């Protein structure tokens, strides 16, 4: 982790060809379209794909709207977000900033639908199953209270009109705040 965003540049071997890989390391809230455009090959500073593996659920719920605004600013119209999180009875693990419980915070279909409203987004719950992350299941609060944790996977699409523009597919992975593009 760095205090200010750092950009790592490399290449991905795709068999007979190579594609550039640029990773931005830092605070997600410091990543802007201008930063992406200036430091990577995504010249418009936006992505077609965002992969969020436990990034949203690691943030306090009072910052979720700001996080979604940031994602929206980095996602092209017609772009998609694959969001992976956890769901459980949040009332059994109330949020306390002074203690390590939670994160992870619980996200439901209703919460995701509120964060990504229907007039601008389409939201689909792809999967829900018992949590496969042993770390989460062993957290003291969950273990003590016997809280059943489930993995949830959502596909979220930013609505648009017209056809997508041709060009490289750009992707952002949140959680580790990394970005990659496939030319």
PDB file of C-alpha atoms in Angstrom, residues 55-174:
ATOM      1  CA  UNK A  55     -13.984  -4.040  -1.542  1.00  0.00           C
ATOM      2  CA  UNK A  56     -17.475  -2.630  -0.959  1.00  0.00           C
ATOM      3  CA  UNK A  57     -18.076  -4.826   2.094  1.00  0.00           C
ATOM      4  CA  UNK A  58     -14.763  -3.725   3.617  1.00  0.00           C
ATOM      5  CA  UNK A  59     -15.935  -0.100   3.700  1.00  0.00           C
ATOM      6  CA  UNK A  60     -18.274   1.316   6.363  1.00  0.00           C
ATOM      7  CA  UNK A  61     -21.815   1.575   4.952  1.00  0.00           C
ATOM      8  CA  UNK A  62     -21.770   5.367   5.383  1.00  0.00           C
ATOM      9  CA  UNK A  63     -19.147   5.547   2.597  1.00  0.00           C
ATOM     10  CA  UNK A  64     -20.885   3.193   0.136  1.00  0.00           C
ATOM     11  CA  UNK A  65     -22.604   5.995  -1.810  1.00  0.00           C
ATOM     12  CA  UNK A  66     -19.250   7.736  -2.296  1.00  0.00           C
ATOM     13  CA  UNK A  67     -17.671   4.431  -3.414  1.00  0.00           C
ATOM     14  CA  UNK A  68     -20.459   3.836  -5.955  1.00  0.00           C
ATOM     15  CA  UNK A  69     -20.057   7.399  -7.283  1.00  0.00           C
ATOM     16  CA  UNK A  70     -16.336   6.703  -7.754  1.00  0.00           C
ATOM     17  CA  UNK A  71     -17.023   3.425  -9.578  1.00  0.00           C
ATOM     18  CA  UNK A  72     -19.601   5.152 -11.761  1.00  0.00           C
ATOM     19  CA  UNK A  73     -17.094   7.852 -12.719  1.00  0.00           C
ATOM     20  CA  UNK A  74     -14.623   5.132 -13.766  1.00  0.00           C
ATOM     21  CA  UNK A  75     -17.092   2.958 -15.712  1.00  0.00           C
ATOM     22  CA  UNK A  76     -18.156   3.534 -19.286  1.00  0.00           C
ATOM     23  CA  UNK A  77     -21.849   3.523 -20.114  1.00  0.00           C
ATOM     24  CA  UNK A  78     -22.684  -0.081 -20.956  1.00  0.00           C
ATOM     25  CA  UNK A  79     -19.902  -1.293 -18.645  1.00  0.00           C
ATOM     26  CA  UNK A  80     -20.366  -3.981 -16.038  1.00  0.00           C
ATOM     27  CA  UNK A  81     -19.391  -4.581 -12.439  1.00  0.00           C
ATOM     28  CA  UNK A  82     -18.953  -8.085 -11.031  1.00  0.00           C
ATOM     29  CA  UNK A  83     -19.402  -7.528  -7.314  1.00  0.00           C
ATOM     30  CA  UNK A  84     -18.601 -10.300  -4.834  1.00  0.00           C
ATOM     31  CA  UNK A  85     -19.490  -9.781  -1.192  1.00  0.00           C
ATOM     32  CA  UNK A  86     -21.052 -11.407   1.838  1.00  0.00           C
ATOM     33  CA  UNK A  87     -24.547 -11.471   3.297  1.00  0.00           C
ATOM     34  CA  UNK A  88     -25.617 -12.209   6.876  1.00  0.00           C
ATOM     35  CA  UNK A  89     -27.889 -10.885   9.599  1.00  0.00           C
ATOM     36  CA  UNK A  90     -26.145  -7.546  10.208  1.00  0.00           C
ATOM     37  CA  UNK A  91     -28.200  -6.973  13.383  1.00  0.00           C
ATOM     38  CA  UNK A  92     -26.239  -9.807  15.028  1.00  0.00           C
ATOM     39  CA  UNK A  93     -22.936  -8.015  14.319  1.00  0.00           C
ATOM     40  CA  UNK A  94     -23.650  -4.305  14.818  1.00  0.00           C
ATOM     41  CA  UNK A  95     -21.093  -1.873  13.507  1.00  0.00           C
ATOM     42  CA  UNK A  96     -18.772  -0.368  16.088  1.00  0.00           C
ATOM     43  CA  UNK A  97     -15.935   1.866  14.808  1.00  0.00           C
ATOM     44  CA  UNK A  98     -13.958   1.151  17.999  1.00  0.00           C
ATOM     45  CA  UNK A  99     -13.931  -2.622  17.512  1.00  0.00           C
ATOM     46  CA  UNK A 100     -13.063  -4.948  14.658  1.00  0.00           C
ATOM     47  CA  UNK A 101     -16.573  -6.000  13.848  1.00  0.00           C
ATOM     48  CA  UNK A 102     -17.500  -5.837  11.077  1.00  0.00           C
ATOM     49  CA  UNK A 103     -16.048  -5.599   8.319  1.00  0.00           C
ATOM     50  CA  UNK A 104     -16.955  -7.389   6.263  1.00  0.00           C
ATOM     51  CA  UNK A 105     -20.348  -5.726   6.137  1.00  0.00           C
ATOM     52  CA  UNK A 106     -23.406  -7.502   4.825  1.00  0.00           C
ATOM     53  CA  UNK A 107     -24.869  -6.566   1.438  1.00  0.00           C
ATOM     54  CA  UNK A 108     -28.307  -7.651   0.289  1.00  0.00           C
ATOM     55  CA  UNK A 109     -30.014  -7.424  -3.098  1.00  0.00           C
ATOM     56  CA  UNK A 110     -32.077  -4.539  -1.669  1.00  0.00           C
ATOM     57  CA  UNK A 111     -28.948  -2.662  -0.595  1.00  0.00           C
ATOM     58  CA  UNK A 112     -27.267  -3.156  -3.976  1.00  0.00           C
ATOM     59  CA  UNK A 113     -30.465  -2.054  -5.754  1.00  0.00           C
ATOM     60  CA  UNK A 114     -30.546   1.109  -3.624  1.00  0.00           C
ATOM     61  CA  UNK A 115     -26.879   1.873  -4.321  1.00  0.00           C
ATOM     62  CA  UNK A 116     -27.307   1.185  -8.043  1.00  0.00           C
ATOM     63  CA  UNK A 117     -30.822   2.553  -8.804  1.00  0.00           C
ATOM     64  CA  UNK A 118     -32.819   1.065 -11.665  1.00  0.00           C
ATOM     65  CA  UNK A 119     -32.968   4.269 -13.726  1.00  0.00           C
ATOM     66  CA  UNK A 120     -29.176   4.125 -14.235  1.00  0.00           C
ATOM     67  CA  UNK A 121     -28.231   0.515 -13.545  1.00  0.00           C
ATOM     68  CA  UNK A 122     -29.436  -3.045 -13.961  1.00  0.00           C
ATOM     69  CA  UNK A 123     -28.688  -5.399 -11.082  1.00  0.00           C
ATOM     70  CA  UNK A 124     -28.781  -9.193 -11.177  1.00  0.00           C
ATOM     71  CA  UNK A 125     -28.059 -11.513  -8.274  1.00  0.00           C
ATOM     72  CA  UNK A 126     -26.031 -14.270  -9.926  1.00  0.00           C
ATOM     73  CA  UNK A 127     -25.314 -16.535  -6.984  1.00  0.00           C
ATOM     74  CA  UNK A 128     -25.595 -16.976  -3.256  1.00  0.00           C
ATOM     75  CA  UNK A 129     -24.076 -19.870  -1.342  1.00  0.00           C
ATOM     76  CA  UNK A 130     -22.551 -20.604   2.067  1.00  0.00           C
ATOM     77  CA  UNK A 131     -19.384 -18.558   2.573  1.00  0.00           C
ATOM     78  CA  UNK A 132     -16.315 -20.346   1.282  1.00  0.00           C
ATOM     79  CA  UNK A 133     -13.876 -17.952   2.954  1.00  0.00           C
ATOM     80  CA  UNK A 134     -12.689 -19.640   6.151  1.00  0.00           C
ATOM     81  CA  UNK A 135     -11.233 -16.346   7.400  1.00  0.00           C
ATOM     82  CA  UNK A 136     -14.659 -14.685   7.384  1.00  0.00           C
ATOM     83  CA  UNK A 137     -16.371 -17.675   8.985  1.00  0.00           C
ATOM     84  CA  UNK A 138     -13.761 -17.695  11.784  1.00  0.00           C
ATOM     85  CA  UNK A 139     -14.053 -14.013  12.692  1.00  0.00           C
ATOM     86  CA  UNK A 140     -14.726 -13.824  16.451  1.00  0.00           C
ATOM     87  CA  UNK A 141     -18.033 -11.982  16.136  1.00  0.00           C
ATOM     88  CA  UNK A 142     -19.415 -14.412  13.564  1.00  0.00           C
ATOM     89  CA  UNK A 143     -18.169 -17.451  15.446  1.00  0.00           C
ATOM     90  CA  UNK A 144     -19.383 -16.250  18.859  1.00  0.00           C
ATOM     91  CA  UNK A 145     -22.842 -15.312  17.618  1.00  0.00           C
ATOM     92  CA  UNK A 146     -23.134 -18.337  15.298  1.00  0.00           C
ATOM     93  CA  UNK A 147     -23.793 -16.042  12.339  1.00  0.00           C
ATOM     94  CA  UNK A 148     -24.330 -17.833   9.048  1.00  0.00           C
ATOM     95  CA  UNK A 149     -22.422 -15.995   6.305  1.00  0.00           C
ATOM     96  CA  UNK A 150     -23.206 -16.384   2.610  1.00  0.00           C
ATOM     97  CA  UNK A 151     -21.200 -15.356  -0.441  1.00  0.00           C
ATOM     98  CA  UNK A 152     -23.205 -13.228  -2.880  1.00  0.00           C
ATOM     99  CA  UNK A 153     -22.324 -12.357  -6.465  1.00  0.00           C
ATOM    100  CA  UNK A 154     -23.985  -9.521  -8.395  1.00  0.00           C
ATOM    101  CA  UNK A 155     -23.686  -8.461 -12.017  1.00  0.00           C
ATOM    102  CA  UNK A 156     -24.351  -4.741 -12.307  1.00  0.00           C
ATOM    103  CA  UNK A 157     -24.556  -2.950 -15.647  1.00  0.00           C
ATOM    104  CA  UNK A 158     -24.432   0.780 -16.225  1.00  0.00           C
ATOM    105  CA  UNK A 159     -27.352   1.455 -18.612  1.00  0.00           C
ATOM    106  CA  UNK A 160     -26.818   3.245 -21.892  1.00  0.00           C
ATOM    107  CA  UNK A 161     -28.320   3.863 -25.304  1.00  0.00           C
ATOM    108  CA  UNK A 162     -26.647   2.972 -28.568  1.00  0.00           C
ATOM    109  CA  UNK A 163     -23.826   0.578 -29.297  1.00  0.00           C
ATOM    110  CA  UNK A 164     -20.535   0.373 -27.436  1.00  0.00           C
ATOM    111  CA  UNK A 165     -17.522   1.911 -29.092  1.00  0.00           C
ATOM    112  CA  UNK A 166     -14.887  -0.406 -30.476  1.00  0.00           C
ATOM    113  CA  UNK A 167     -11.570  -0.476 -28.712  1.00  0.00           C
ATOM    114  CA  UNK A 168      -9.681  -2.268 -26.002  1.00  0.00           C
ATOM    115  CA  UNK A 169     -11.546  -3.768 -23.091  1.00  0.00           C
ATOM    116  CA  UNK A 170     -10.522  -2.039 -19.888  1.00  0.00           C
ATOM    117  CA  UNK A 171     -11.010  -3.530 -16.452  1.00  0.00           C
ATOM    118  CA  UNK A 172     -10.687  -2.327 -12.879  1.00  0.00           C
ATOM    119  CA  UNK A 173     -10.354  -4.679  -9.934  1.00  0.00           C
ATOM    120  CA  UNK A 174     -11.382  -3.090  -6.665  1.00  0.00           C
TER     121      UNK A 174
END
